[in-house]
PDB file of C-alpha atoms and ligand atoms in Angstrom:
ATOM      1  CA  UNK A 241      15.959  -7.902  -7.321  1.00  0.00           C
ATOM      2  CA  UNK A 242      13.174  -6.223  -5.799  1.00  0.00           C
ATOM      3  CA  UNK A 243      10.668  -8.534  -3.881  1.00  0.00           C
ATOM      4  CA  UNK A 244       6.998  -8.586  -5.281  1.00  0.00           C
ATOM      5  CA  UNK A 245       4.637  -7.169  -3.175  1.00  0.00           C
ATOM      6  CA  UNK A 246       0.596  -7.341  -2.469  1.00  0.00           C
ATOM      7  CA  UNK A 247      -1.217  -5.710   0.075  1.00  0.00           C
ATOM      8  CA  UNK A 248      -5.006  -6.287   0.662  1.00  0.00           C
ATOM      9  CA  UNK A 249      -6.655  -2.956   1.334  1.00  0.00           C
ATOM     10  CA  UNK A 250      -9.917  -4.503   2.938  1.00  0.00           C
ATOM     11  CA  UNK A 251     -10.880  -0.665   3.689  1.00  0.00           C
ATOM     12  CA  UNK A 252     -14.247  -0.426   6.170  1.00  0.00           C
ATOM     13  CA  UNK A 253     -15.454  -4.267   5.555  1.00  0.00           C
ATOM     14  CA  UNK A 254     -15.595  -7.521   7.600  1.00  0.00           C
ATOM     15  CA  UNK A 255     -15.666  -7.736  11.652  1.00  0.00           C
ATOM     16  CA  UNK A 256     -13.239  -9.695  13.428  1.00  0.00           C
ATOM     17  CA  UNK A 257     -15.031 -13.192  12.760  1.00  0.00           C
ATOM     18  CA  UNK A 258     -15.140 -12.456   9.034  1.00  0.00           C
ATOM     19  CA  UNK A 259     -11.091 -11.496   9.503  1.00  0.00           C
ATOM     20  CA  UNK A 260     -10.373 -14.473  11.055  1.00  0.00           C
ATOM     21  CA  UNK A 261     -12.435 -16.809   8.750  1.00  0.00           C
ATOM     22  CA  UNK A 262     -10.767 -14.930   5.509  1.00  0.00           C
ATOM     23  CA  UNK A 263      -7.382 -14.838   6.872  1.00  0.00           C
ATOM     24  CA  UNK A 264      -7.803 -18.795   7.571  1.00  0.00           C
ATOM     25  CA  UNK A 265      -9.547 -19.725   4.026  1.00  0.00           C
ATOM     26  CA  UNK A 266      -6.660 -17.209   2.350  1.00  0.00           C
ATOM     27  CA  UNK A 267      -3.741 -19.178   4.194  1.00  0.00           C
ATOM     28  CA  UNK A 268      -4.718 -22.769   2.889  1.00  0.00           C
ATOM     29  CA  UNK A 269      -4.975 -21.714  -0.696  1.00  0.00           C
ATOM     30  CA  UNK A 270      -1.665 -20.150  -0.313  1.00  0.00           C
ATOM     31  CA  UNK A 271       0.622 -21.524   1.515  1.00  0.00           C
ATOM     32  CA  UNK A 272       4.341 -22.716   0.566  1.00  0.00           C
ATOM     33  CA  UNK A 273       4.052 -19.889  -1.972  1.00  0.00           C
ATOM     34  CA  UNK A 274       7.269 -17.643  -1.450  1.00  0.00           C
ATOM     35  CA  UNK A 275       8.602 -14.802  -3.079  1.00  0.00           C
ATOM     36  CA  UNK A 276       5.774 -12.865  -2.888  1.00  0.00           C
ATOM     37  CA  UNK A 277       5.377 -10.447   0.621  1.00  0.00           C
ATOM     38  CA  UNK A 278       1.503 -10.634   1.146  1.00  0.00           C
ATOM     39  CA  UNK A 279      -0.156  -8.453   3.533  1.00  0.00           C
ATOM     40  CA  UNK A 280      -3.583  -7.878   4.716  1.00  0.00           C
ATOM     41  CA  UNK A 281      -4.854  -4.221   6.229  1.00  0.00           C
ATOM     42  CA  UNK A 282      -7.802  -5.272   8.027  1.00  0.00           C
ATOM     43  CA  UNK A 283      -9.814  -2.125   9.813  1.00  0.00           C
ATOM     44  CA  UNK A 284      -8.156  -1.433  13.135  1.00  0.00           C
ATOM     45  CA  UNK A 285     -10.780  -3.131  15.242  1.00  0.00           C
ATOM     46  CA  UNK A 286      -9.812  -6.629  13.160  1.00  0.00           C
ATOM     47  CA  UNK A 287      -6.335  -6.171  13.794  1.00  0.00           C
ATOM     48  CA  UNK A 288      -6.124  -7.949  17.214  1.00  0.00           C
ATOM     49  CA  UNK A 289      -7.799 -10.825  15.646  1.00  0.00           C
ATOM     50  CA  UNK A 290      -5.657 -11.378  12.758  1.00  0.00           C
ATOM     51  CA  UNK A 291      -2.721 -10.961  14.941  1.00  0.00           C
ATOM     52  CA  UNK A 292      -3.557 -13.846  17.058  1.00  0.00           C
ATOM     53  CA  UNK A 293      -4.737 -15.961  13.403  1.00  0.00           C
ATOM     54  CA  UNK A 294      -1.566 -15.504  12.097  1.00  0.00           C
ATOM     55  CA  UNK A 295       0.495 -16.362  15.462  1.00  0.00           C
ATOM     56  CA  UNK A 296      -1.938 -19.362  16.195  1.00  0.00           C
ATOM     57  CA  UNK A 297      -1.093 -20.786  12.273  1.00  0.00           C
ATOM     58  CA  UNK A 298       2.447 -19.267  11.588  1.00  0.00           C
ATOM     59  CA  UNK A 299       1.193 -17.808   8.738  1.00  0.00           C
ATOM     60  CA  UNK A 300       3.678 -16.118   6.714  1.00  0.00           C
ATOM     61  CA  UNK A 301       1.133 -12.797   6.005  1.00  0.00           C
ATOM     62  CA  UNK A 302       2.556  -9.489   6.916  1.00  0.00           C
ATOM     63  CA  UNK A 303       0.169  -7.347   8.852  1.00  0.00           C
ATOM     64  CA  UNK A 304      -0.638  -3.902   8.066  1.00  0.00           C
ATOM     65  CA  UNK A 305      -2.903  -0.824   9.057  1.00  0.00           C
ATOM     66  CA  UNK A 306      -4.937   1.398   6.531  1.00  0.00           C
ATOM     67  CA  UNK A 307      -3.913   4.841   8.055  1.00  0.00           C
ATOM     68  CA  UNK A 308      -2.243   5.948  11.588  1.00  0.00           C
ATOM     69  CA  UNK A 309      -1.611   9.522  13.177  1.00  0.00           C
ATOM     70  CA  UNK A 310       2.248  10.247  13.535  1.00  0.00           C
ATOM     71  CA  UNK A 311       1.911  11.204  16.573  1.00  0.00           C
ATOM     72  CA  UNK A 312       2.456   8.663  19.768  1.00  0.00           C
ATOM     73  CA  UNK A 313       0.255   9.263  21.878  1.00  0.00           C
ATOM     74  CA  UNK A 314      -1.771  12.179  22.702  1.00  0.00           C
ATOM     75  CA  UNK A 315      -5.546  14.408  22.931  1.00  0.00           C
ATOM     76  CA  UNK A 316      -6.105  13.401  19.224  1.00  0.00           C
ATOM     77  CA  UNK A 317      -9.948  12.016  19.107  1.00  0.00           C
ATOM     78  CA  UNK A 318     -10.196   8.696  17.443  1.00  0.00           C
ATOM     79  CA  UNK A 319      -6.955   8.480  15.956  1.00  0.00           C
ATOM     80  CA  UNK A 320      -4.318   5.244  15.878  1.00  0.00           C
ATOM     81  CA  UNK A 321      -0.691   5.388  16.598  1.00  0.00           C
ATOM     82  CA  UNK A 322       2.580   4.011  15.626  1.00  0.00           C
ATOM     83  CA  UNK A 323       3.455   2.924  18.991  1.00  0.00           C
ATOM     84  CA  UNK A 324      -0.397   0.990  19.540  1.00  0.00           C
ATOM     85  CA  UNK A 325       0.366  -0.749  15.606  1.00  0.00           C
ATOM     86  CA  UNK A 326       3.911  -2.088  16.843  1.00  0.00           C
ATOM     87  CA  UNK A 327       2.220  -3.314  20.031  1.00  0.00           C
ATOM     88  CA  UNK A 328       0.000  -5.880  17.900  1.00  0.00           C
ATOM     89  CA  UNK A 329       2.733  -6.591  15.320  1.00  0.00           C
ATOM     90  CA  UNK A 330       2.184  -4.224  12.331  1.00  0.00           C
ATOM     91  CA  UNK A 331       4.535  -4.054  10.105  1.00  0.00           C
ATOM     92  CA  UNK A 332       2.983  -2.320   7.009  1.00  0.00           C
ATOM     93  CA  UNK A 333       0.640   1.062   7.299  1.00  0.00           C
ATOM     94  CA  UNK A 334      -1.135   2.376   4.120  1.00  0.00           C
ATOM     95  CA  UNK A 335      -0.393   6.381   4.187  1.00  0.00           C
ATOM     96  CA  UNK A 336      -2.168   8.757   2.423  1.00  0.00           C
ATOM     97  CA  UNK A 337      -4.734   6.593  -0.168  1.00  0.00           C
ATOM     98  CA  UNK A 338      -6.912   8.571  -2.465  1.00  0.00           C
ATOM     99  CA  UNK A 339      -9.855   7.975   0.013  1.00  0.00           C
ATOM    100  CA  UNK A 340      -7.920   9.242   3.121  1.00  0.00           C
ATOM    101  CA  UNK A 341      -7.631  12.701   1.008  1.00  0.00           C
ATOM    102  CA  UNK A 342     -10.701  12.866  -0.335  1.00  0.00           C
ATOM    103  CA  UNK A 343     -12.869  12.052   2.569  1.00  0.00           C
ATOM    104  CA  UNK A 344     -10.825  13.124   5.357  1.00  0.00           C
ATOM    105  CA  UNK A 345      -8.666  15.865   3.989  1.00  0.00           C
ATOM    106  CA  UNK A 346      -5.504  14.502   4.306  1.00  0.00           C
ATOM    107  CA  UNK A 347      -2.406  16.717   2.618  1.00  0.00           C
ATOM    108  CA  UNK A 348       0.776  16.208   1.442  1.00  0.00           C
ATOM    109  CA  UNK A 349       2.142  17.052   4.602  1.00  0.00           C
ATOM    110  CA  UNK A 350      -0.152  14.985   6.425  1.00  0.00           C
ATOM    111  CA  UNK A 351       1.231  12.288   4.232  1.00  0.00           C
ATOM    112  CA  UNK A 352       4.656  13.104   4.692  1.00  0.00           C
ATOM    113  CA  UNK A 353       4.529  13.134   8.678  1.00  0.00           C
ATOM    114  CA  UNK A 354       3.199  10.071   8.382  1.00  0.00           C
ATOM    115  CA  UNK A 355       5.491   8.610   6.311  1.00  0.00           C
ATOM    116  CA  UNK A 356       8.389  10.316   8.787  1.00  0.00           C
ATOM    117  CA  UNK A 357       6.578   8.700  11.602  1.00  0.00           C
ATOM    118  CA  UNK A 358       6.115   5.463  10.149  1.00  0.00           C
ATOM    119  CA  UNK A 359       9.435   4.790   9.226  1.00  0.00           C
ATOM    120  CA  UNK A 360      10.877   6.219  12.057  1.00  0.00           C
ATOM    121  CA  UNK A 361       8.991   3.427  13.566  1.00  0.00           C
ATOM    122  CA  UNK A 362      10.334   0.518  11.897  1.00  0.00           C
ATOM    123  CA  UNK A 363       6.773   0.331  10.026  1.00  0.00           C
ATOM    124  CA  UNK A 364       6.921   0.023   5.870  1.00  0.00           C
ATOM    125  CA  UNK A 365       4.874   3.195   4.442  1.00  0.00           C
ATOM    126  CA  UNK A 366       2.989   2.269   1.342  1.00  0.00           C
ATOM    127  CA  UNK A 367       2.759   5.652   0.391  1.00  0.00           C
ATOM    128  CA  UNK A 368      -0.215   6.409  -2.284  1.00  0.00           C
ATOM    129  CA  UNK A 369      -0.033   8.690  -5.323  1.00  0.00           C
ATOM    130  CA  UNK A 370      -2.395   9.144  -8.497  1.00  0.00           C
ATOM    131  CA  UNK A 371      -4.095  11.507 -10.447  1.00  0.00           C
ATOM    132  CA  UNK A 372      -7.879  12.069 -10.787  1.00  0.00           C
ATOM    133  CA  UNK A 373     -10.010  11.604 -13.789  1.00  0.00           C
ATOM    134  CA  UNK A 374     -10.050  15.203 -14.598  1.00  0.00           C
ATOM    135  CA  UNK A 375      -6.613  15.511 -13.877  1.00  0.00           C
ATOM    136  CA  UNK A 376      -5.936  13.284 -15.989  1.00  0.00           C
ATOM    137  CA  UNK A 377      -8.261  14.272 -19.171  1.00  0.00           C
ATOM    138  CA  UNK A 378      -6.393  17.436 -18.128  1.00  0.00           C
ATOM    139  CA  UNK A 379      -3.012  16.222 -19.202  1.00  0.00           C
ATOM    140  CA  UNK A 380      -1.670  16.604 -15.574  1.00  0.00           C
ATOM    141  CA  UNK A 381      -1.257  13.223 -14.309  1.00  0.00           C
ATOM    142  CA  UNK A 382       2.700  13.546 -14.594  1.00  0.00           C
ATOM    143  CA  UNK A 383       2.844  16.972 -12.601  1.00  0.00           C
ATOM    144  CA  UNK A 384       0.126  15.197 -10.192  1.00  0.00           C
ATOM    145  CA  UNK A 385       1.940  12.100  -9.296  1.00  0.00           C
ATOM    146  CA  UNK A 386       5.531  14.072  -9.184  1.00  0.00           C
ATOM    147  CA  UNK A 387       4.535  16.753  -6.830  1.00  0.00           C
ATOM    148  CA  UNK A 388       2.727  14.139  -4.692  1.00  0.00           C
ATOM    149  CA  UNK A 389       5.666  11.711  -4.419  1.00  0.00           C
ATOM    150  CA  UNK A 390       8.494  14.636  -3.660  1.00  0.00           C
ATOM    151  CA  UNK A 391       5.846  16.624  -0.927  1.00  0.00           C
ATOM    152  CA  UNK A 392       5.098  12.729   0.663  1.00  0.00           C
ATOM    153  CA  UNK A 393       8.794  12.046   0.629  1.00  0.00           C
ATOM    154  CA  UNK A 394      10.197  15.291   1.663  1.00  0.00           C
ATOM    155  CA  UNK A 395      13.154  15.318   4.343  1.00  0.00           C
ATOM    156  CA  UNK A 396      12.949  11.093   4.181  1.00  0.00           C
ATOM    157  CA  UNK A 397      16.551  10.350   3.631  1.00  0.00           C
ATOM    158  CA  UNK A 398      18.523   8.098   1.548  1.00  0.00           C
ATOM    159  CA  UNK A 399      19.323   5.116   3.942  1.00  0.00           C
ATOM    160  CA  UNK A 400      15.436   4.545   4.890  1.00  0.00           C
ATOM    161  CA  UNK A 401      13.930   5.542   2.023  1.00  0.00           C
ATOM    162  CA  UNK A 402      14.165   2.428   0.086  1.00  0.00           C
ATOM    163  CA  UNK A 403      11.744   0.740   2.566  1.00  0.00           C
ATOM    164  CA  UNK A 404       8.796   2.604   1.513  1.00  0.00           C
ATOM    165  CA  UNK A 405       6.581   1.074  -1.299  1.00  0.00           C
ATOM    166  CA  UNK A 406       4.558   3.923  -3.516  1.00  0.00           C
ATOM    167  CA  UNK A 407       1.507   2.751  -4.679  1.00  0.00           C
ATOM    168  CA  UNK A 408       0.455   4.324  -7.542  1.00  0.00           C
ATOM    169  CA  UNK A 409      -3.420   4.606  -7.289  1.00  0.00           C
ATOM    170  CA  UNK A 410      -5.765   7.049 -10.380  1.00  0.00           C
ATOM    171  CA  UNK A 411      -8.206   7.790  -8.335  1.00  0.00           C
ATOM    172  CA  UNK A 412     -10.663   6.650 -11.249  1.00  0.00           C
ATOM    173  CA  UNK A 413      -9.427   3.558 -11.288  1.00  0.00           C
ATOM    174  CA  UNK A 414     -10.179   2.291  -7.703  1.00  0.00           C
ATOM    175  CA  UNK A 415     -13.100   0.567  -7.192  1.00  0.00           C
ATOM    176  CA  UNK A 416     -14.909   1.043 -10.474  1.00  0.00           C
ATOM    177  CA  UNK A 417     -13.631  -2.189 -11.887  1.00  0.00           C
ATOM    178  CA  UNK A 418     -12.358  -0.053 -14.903  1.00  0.00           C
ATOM    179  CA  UNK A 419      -8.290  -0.535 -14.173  1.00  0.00           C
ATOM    180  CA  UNK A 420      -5.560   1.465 -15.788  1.00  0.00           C
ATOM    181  CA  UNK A 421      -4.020  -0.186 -18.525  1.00  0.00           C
ATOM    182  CA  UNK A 422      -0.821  -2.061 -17.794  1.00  0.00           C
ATOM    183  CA  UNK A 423       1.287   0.150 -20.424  1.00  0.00           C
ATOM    184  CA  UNK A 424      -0.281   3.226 -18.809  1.00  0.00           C
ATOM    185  CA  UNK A 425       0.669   2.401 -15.236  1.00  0.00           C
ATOM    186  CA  UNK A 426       4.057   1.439 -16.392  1.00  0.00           C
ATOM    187  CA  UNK A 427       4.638   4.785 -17.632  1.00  0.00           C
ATOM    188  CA  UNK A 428       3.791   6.112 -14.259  1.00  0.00           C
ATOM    189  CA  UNK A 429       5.669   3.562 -12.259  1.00  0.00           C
ATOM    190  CA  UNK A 430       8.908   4.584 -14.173  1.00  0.00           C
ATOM    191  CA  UNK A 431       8.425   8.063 -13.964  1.00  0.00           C
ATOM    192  CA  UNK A 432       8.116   7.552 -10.720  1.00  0.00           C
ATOM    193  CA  UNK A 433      11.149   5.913 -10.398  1.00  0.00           C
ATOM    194  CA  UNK A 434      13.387   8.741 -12.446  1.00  0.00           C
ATOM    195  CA  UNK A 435      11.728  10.816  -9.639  1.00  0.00           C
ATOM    196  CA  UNK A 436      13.413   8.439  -6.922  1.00  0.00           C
ATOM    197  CA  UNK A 437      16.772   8.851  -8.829  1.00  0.00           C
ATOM    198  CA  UNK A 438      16.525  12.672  -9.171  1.00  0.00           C
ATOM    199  CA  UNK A 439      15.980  12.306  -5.632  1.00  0.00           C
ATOM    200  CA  UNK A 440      18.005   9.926  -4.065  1.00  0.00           C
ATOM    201  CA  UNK A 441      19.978   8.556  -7.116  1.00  0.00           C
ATOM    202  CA  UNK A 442      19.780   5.470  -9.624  1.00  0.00           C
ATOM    203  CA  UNK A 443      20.710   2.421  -6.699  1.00  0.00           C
ATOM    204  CA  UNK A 444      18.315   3.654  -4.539  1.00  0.00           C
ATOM    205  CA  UNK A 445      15.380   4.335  -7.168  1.00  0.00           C
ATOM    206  CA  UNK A 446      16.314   0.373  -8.321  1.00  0.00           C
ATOM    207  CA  UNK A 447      15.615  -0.851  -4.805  1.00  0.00           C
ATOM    208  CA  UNK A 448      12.082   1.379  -3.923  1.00  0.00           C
ATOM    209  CA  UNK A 449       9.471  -1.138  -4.668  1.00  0.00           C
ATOM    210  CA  UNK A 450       6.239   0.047  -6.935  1.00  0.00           C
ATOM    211  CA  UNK A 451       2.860  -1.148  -6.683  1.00  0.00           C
ATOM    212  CA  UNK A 452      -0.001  -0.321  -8.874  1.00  0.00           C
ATOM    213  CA  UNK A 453      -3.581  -0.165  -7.380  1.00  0.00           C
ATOM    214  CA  UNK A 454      -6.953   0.865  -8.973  1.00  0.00           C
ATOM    215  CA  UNK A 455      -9.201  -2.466  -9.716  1.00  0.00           C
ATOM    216  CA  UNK A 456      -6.958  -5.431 -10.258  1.00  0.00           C
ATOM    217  CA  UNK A 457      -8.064  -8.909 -10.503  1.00  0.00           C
ATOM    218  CA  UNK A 458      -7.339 -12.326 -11.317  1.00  0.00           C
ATOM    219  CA  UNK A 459      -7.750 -11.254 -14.755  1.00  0.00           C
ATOM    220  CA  UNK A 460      -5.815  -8.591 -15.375  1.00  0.00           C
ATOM    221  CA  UNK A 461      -2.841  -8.506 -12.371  1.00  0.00           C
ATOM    222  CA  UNK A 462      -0.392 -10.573 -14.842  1.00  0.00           C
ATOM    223  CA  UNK A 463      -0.311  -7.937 -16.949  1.00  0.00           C
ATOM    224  CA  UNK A 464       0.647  -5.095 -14.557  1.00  0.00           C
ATOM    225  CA  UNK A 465       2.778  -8.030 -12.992  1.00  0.00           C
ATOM    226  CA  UNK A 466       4.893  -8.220 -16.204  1.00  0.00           C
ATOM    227  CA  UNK A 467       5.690  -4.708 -16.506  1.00  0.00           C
ATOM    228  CA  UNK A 468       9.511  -3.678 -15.461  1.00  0.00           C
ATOM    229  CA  UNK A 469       8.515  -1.331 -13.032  1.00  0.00           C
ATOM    230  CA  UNK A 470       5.537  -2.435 -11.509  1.00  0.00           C
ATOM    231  CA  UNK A 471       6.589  -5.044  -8.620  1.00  0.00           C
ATOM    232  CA  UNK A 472       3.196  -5.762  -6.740  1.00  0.00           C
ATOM    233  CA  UNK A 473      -0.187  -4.715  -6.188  1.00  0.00           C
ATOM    234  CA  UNK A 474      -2.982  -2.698  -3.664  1.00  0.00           C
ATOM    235  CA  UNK A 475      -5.626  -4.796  -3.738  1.00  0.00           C
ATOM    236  CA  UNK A 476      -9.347  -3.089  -2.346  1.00  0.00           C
ATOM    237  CA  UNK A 477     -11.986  -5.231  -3.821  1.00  0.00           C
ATOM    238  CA  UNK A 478     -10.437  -8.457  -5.102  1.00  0.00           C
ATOM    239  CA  UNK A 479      -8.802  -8.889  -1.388  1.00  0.00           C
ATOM    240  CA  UNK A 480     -11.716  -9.742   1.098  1.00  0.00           C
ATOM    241  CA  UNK A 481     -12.354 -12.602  -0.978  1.00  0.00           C
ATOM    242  CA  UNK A 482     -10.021 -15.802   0.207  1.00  0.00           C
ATOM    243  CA  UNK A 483     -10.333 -16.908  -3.673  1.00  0.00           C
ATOM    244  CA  UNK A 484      -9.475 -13.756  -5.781  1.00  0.00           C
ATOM    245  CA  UNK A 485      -6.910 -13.112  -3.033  1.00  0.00           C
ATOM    246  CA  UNK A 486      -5.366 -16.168  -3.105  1.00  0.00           C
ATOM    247  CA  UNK A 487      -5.360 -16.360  -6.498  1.00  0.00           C
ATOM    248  CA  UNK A 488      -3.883 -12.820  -6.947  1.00  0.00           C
ATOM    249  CA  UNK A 489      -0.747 -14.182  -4.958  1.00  0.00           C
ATOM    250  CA  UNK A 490      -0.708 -17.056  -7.014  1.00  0.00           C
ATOM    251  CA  UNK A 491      -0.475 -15.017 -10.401  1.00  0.00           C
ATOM    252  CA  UNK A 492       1.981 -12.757  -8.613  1.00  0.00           C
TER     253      UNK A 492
HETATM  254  P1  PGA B 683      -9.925  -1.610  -5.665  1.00  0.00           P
HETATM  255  O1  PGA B 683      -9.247  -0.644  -4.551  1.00  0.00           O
HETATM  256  O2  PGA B 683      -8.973  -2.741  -5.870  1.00  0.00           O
HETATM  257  O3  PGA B 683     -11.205  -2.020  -5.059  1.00  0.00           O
HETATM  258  O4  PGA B 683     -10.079  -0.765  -6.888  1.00  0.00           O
HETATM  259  C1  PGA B 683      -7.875  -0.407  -4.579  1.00  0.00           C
HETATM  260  C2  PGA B 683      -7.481   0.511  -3.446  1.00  0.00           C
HETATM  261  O5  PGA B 683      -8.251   1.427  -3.125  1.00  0.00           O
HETATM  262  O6  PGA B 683      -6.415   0.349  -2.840  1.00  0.00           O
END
């Protein structure tokens, strides 16, 4: 059985007071739900903050990071590393999301360093695929998403791989409140998964938990919920809110 899983993508918003407040207001509506790993990726800067939150109110949130450099430590202007995550607690790092490759230039092989680094780390990769809208008009979402998850996953080996999550992300889906539908992400999520087995083989593709991510909300997340494939969610939007957050945990 793989473990649902929802991770709060709160992307460049709130300060460290607005972390701690939503962290707080999140916990209360959720607690003594389990079965459900829920994480929150505040900005870096927010990070020390929710650390201390969740020690001061043993909350049961994983903590995660939005992007980190494989490297470290080194001359690399600006950038996070593994090593300064682990010293705060991190346990999650978002690799490679559609805005980390559009904005910043990020590659495949940036992605799969990352992903090397990460896990070599002890940190969980929630590794990001999806097509974009002309990709997809295009007919080329399948080659899209394939080539992205065997380039992001390339020399990770069988015994660590099933720690990484993939979240599978259309680009045109993320933050235009127009989601994928459920059947369309399923088809996705379980090509992804004959990918995994091609890869690795059938046990291991079973275990590698799937997320989708492009606009979910309290309204629609049951749906991708119920499909087989789909075990969780990436939440942007709907996750800097304590109520559509908790609520999304709830549902899930
Ligand atoms: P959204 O963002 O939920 O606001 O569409 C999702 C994401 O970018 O991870």
């Amino acid at each position: 059985m793989r473990k649902k899983i929802i991770a709060g993508n709160w992307k460049m918003n709130l300060t460290p007071d607005q972390a701690s407040t939503l962290v707080r207001e999140t916990w209360e509506e959720i607690q003594g739900i389990d079965g459900v790993d829920v994480v929150v990726c505040p900005p870096f800067i927010c990070i020390p903050t929710v650390r201390e939150i969740l020690d001061e109110y043993s909350i049961n949130m994983h903590l995660g990071a939005q992007n980190m450099h494989w490297e470290e430590s080194g001359a690399y202007t600006g950038e996070i590393s593994p090593v300064m995550l682990k010293f705060y607690g991190v346990s999650h790092v978002i690799i490679g999301h559609s805005e980390r490759r559009q904005y910043f230039g990020e590659t495949d092989q940036a992605v799969n360093r990352k992903v090397l680094s990460a896990l070599s780390h002890d940190l969980t990769p929630i590794m990001c695929v999806g097509e974009s809208l002309k990709e997809r008009d295009d007919g080329h979402t399948k080659d899209v998403v394939v080539a992205q998850v065997k380039r992001g996953l390339f020399e990770v080996m069988k015994d660590v791989v099933r720690r990484v999550v993939i979240a599978y992300e259309p680009i045109w889906a993320i933050g235009t409140g127009k989601a994928a539908s459920a059947e369309d992400a399923q088809e996705v999520a379980s090509l992804i998964r004959e990918v995994l087995s091609e890869i690795y083989d059938e046990d291991t593709s079973r275990e590698i938990r799937i997320q989708y991510g492009g606009s979910v909300s309290p309204e629609n997340i049951s749906d991708f919920m119920s499909m087989p494939d789909i075990d969780g969610a990436l939440v942007g939007g709907a996750s800097i809110k304590s109520e559509s957050y908790a609520t999304l945990v709830r549902l899930a």
